[in-house]
Short mmCIF file of C-alpha atoms in Angstrom, two decimals:
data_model
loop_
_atom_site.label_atom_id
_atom_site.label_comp_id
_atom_site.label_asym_id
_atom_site.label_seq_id
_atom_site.Cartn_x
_atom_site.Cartn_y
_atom_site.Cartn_z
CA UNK A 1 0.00 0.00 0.00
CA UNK A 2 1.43 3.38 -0.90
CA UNK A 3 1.21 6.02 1.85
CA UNK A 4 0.21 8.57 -1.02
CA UNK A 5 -3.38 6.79 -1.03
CA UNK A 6 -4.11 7.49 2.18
CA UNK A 7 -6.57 11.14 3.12
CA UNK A 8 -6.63 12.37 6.67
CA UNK A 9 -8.80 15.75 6.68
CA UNK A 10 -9.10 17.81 10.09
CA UNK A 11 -12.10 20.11 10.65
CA UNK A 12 -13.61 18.75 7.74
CA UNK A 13 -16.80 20.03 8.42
CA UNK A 14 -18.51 23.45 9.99
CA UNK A 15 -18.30 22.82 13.49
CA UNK A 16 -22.39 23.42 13.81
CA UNK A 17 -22.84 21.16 11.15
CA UNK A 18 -20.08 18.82 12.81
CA UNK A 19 -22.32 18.92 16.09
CA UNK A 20 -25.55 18.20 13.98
CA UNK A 21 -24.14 15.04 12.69
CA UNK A 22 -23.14 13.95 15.94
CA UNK A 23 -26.62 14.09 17.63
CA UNK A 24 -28.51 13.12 14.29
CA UNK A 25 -26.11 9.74 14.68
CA UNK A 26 -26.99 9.64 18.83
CA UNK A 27 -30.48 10.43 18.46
CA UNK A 28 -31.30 7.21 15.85
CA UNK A 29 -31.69 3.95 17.77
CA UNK A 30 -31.38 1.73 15.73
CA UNK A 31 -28.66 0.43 17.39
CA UNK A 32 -27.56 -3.47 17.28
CA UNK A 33 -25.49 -4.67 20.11
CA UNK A 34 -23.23 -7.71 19.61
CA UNK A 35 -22.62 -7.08 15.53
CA UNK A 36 -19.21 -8.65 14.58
CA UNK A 37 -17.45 -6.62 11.82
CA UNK A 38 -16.24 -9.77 10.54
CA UNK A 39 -17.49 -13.17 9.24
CA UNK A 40 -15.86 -15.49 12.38
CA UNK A 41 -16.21 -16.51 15.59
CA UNK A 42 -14.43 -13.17 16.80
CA UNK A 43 -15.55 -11.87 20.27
CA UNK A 44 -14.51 -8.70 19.87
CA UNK A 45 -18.52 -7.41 19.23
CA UNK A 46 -19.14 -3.40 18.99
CA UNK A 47 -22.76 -1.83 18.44
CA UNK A 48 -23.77 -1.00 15.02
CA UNK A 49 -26.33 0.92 12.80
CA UNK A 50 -27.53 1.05 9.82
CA UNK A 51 -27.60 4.28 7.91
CA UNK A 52 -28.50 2.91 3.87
CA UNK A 53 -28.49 -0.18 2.08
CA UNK A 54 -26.03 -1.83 4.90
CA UNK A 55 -26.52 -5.88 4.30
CA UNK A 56 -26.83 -5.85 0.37
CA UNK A 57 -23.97 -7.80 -1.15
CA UNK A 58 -24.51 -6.25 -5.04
CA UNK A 59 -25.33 -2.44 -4.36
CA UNK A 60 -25.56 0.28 -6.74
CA UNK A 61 -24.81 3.92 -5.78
CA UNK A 62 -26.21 5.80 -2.87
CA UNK A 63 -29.09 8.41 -4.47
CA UNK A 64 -29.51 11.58 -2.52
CA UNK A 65 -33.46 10.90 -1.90
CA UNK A 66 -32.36 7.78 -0.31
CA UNK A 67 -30.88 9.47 2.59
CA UNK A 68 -34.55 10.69 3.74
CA UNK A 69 -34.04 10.38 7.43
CA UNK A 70 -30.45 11.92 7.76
CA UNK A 71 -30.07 15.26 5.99
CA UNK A 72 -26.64 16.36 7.78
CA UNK A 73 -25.13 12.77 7.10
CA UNK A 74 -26.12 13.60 3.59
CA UNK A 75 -24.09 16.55 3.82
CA UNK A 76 -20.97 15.42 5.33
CA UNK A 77 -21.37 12.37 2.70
CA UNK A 78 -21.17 15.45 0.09
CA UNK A 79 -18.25 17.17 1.74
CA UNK A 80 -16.24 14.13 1.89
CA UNK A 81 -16.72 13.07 -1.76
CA UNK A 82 -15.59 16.57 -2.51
CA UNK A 83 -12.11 16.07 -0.59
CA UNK A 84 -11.65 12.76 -2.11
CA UNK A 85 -11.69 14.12 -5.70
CA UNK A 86 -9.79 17.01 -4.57
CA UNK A 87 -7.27 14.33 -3.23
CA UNK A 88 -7.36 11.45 -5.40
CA UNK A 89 -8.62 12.93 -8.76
CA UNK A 90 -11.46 10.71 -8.97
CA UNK A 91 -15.26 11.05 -8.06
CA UNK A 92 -16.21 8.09 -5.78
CA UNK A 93 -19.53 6.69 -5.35
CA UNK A 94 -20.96 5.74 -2.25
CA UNK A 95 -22.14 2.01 -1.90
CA UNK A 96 -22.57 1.42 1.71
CA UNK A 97 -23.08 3.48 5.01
CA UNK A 98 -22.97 2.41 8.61
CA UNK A 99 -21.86 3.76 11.66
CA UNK A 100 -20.07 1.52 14.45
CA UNK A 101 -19.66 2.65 18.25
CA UNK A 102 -17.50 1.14 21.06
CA UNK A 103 -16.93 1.71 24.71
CA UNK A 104 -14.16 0.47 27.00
CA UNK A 105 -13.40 -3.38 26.60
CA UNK A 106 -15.10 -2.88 23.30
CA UNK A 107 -13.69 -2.90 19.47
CA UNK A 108 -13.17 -4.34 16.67
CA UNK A 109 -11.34 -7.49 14.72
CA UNK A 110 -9.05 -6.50 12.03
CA UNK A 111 -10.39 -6.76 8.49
CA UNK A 112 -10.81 -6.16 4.57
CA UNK A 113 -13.54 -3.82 3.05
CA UNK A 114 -14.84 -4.19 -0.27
CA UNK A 115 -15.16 -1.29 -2.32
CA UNK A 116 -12.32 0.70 -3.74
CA UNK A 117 -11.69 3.51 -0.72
CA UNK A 118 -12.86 3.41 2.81
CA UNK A 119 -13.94 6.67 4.47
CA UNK A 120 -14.56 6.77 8.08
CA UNK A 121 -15.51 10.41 9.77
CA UNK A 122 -14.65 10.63 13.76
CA UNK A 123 -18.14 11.78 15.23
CA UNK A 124 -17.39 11.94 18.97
CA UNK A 125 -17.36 15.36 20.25
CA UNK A 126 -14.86 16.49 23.10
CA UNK A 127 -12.77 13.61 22.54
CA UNK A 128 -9.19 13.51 24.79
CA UNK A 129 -6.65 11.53 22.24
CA UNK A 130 -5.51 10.04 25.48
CA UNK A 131 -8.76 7.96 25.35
CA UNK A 132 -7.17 5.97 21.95
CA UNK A 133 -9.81 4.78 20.16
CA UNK A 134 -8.03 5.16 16.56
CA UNK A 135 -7.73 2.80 13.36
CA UNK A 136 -4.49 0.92 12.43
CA UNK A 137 -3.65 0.14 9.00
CA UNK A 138 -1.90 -3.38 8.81
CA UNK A 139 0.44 -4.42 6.06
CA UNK A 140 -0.74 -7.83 4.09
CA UNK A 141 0.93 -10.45 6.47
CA UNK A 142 -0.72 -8.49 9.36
CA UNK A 143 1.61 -8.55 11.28
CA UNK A 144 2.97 -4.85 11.75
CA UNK A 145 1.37 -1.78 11.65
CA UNK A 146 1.99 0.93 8.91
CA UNK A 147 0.10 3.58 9.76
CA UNK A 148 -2.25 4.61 12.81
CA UNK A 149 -4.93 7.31 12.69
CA UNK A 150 -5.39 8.87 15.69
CA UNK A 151 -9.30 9.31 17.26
CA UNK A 152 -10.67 13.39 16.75
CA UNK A 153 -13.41 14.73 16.27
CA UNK A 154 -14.39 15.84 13.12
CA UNK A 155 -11.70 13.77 11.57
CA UNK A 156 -12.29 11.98 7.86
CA UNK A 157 -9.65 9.07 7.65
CA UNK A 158 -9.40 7.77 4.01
CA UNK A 159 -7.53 4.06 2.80
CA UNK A 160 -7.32 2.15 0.38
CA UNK A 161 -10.75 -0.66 1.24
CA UNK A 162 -7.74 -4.10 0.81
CA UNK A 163 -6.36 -2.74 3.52
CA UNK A 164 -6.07 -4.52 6.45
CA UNK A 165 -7.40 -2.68 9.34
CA UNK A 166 -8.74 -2.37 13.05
CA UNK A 167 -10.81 0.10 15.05
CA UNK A 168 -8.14 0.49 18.14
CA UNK A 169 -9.92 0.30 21.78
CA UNK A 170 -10.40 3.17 24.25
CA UNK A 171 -8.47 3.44 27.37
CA UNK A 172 -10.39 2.94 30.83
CA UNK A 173 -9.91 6.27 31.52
CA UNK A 174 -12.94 6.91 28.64
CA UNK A 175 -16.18 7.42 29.95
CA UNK A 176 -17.66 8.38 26.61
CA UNK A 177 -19.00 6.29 23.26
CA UNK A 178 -16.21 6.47 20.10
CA UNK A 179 -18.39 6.89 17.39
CA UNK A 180 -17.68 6.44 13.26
CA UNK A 181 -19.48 6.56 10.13
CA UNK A 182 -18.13 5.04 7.62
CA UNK A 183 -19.12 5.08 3.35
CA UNK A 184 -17.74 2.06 1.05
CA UNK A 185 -17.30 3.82 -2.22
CA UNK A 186 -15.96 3.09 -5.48
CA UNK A 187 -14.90 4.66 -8.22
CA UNK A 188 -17.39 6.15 -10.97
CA UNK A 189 -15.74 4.46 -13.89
CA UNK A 190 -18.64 6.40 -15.47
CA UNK A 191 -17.26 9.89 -14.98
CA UNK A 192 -14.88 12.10 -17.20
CA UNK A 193 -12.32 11.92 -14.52
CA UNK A 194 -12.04 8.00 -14.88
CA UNK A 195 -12.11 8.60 -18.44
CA UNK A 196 -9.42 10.86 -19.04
CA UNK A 197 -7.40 8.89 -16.75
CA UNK A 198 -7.76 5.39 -18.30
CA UNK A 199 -6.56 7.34 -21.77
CA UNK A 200 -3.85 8.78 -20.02
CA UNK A 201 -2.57 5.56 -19.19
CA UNK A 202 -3.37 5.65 -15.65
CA UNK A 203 -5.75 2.85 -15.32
CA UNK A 204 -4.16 -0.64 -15.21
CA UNK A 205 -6.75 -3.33 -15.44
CA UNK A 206 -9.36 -1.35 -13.98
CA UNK A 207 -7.18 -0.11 -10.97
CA UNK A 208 -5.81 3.31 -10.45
CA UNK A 209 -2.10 3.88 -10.59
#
């Protein structure tokens, strides 16, 4: 994995609008306790919501009307697509998008997403970086750690989706509920930026150079 593919964006968002998102996330639900990231017998269970088209294995873009129900996630889903075709020269399309939480004793196992990036926005307001709670990139034999995004709020942490990763666990010393929302996307193979690309040679068997 090259480092260059890899987006970390502070302040992405308005910090009213950055609050808004936080308590439209808090204020669903919908919550599922004991949801295992992964496809094992893992014990290392988080809580989990749904926020559009979640459990569908063949899923086509997200469409704005779609998002009925979560107007500032639509928003922040909109400022992030921006940054990632500011950064990687590509528009992205969103397939997937969840949110996971996790207290103390609580995270994640390490995994693979499918898709072509992963974007996951820190929601957690008044966060201490003391309190952990970050993601680790792993190389392939996972069994070092090449990169580790630290936990803040109003954070967007972008990677490559084959990479292997893990949501790190808080300290004891946090009180509070790490939050995330994270959109699959993948590229829009449809768009003039793809296009001009694969003619310029930077497309190798459908991947980006």
């Amino acid at each position: 994995m090259k480092f260059d593919n890899i987006l970390v964006v502070d302040n992405l968002l308005e910090e009213k609008l950055a609050n808004k998102v936080s308590r439209e996330l808090l204020n669903n639900k919908t919550w599922s306790c004991n949801w295992s990231g992964v496809a094992s017998d893992s014990q290392q269970w988080h809580w989990h919501r749904n926020i559009w088209m979640d459990r569908r294995v063949s899923m086509p873009e997200l469409q704005e009307d779609e998002m009925i129900g979560h107007p500032n996630i639509l928003l922040l889903w909109k400022e992030a697509s921006r940054v990632l075709l500011d950064r990687f020269g590509f528009v992205f399309l969103p397939v997937r998008a969840y949110a996971n939480a996790h207290t103390y004793g609580v995270d994640g196992a390490m995994h693979k997403d499918d898709g072509d990036i992963t974007v996951i926005y820190y929601s957690s307001p008044n966060w201490s970086t003391e309190w952990e709670g970050g993601t680790a990139l792993y190389n392939e034999a996972a069994d070092d750690c090449i990169k580790y995004c630290s936990y803040k709020f109003n954070r967007l942490f972008a990677f490559p989706a084959g990479t292997r990763h893990k949501p790190m666990p808080v300290t004891k010393e946090c009180n509070k509920l790490r939050t995330v929302i994270v959109f699959k996307t993948i590229v829009d193979i449809n768009h003039e930026t793809y296009v001009k690309a694969y003619y310029e040679g930077r497309i190798d068997d459908g991947r980006i150079l």
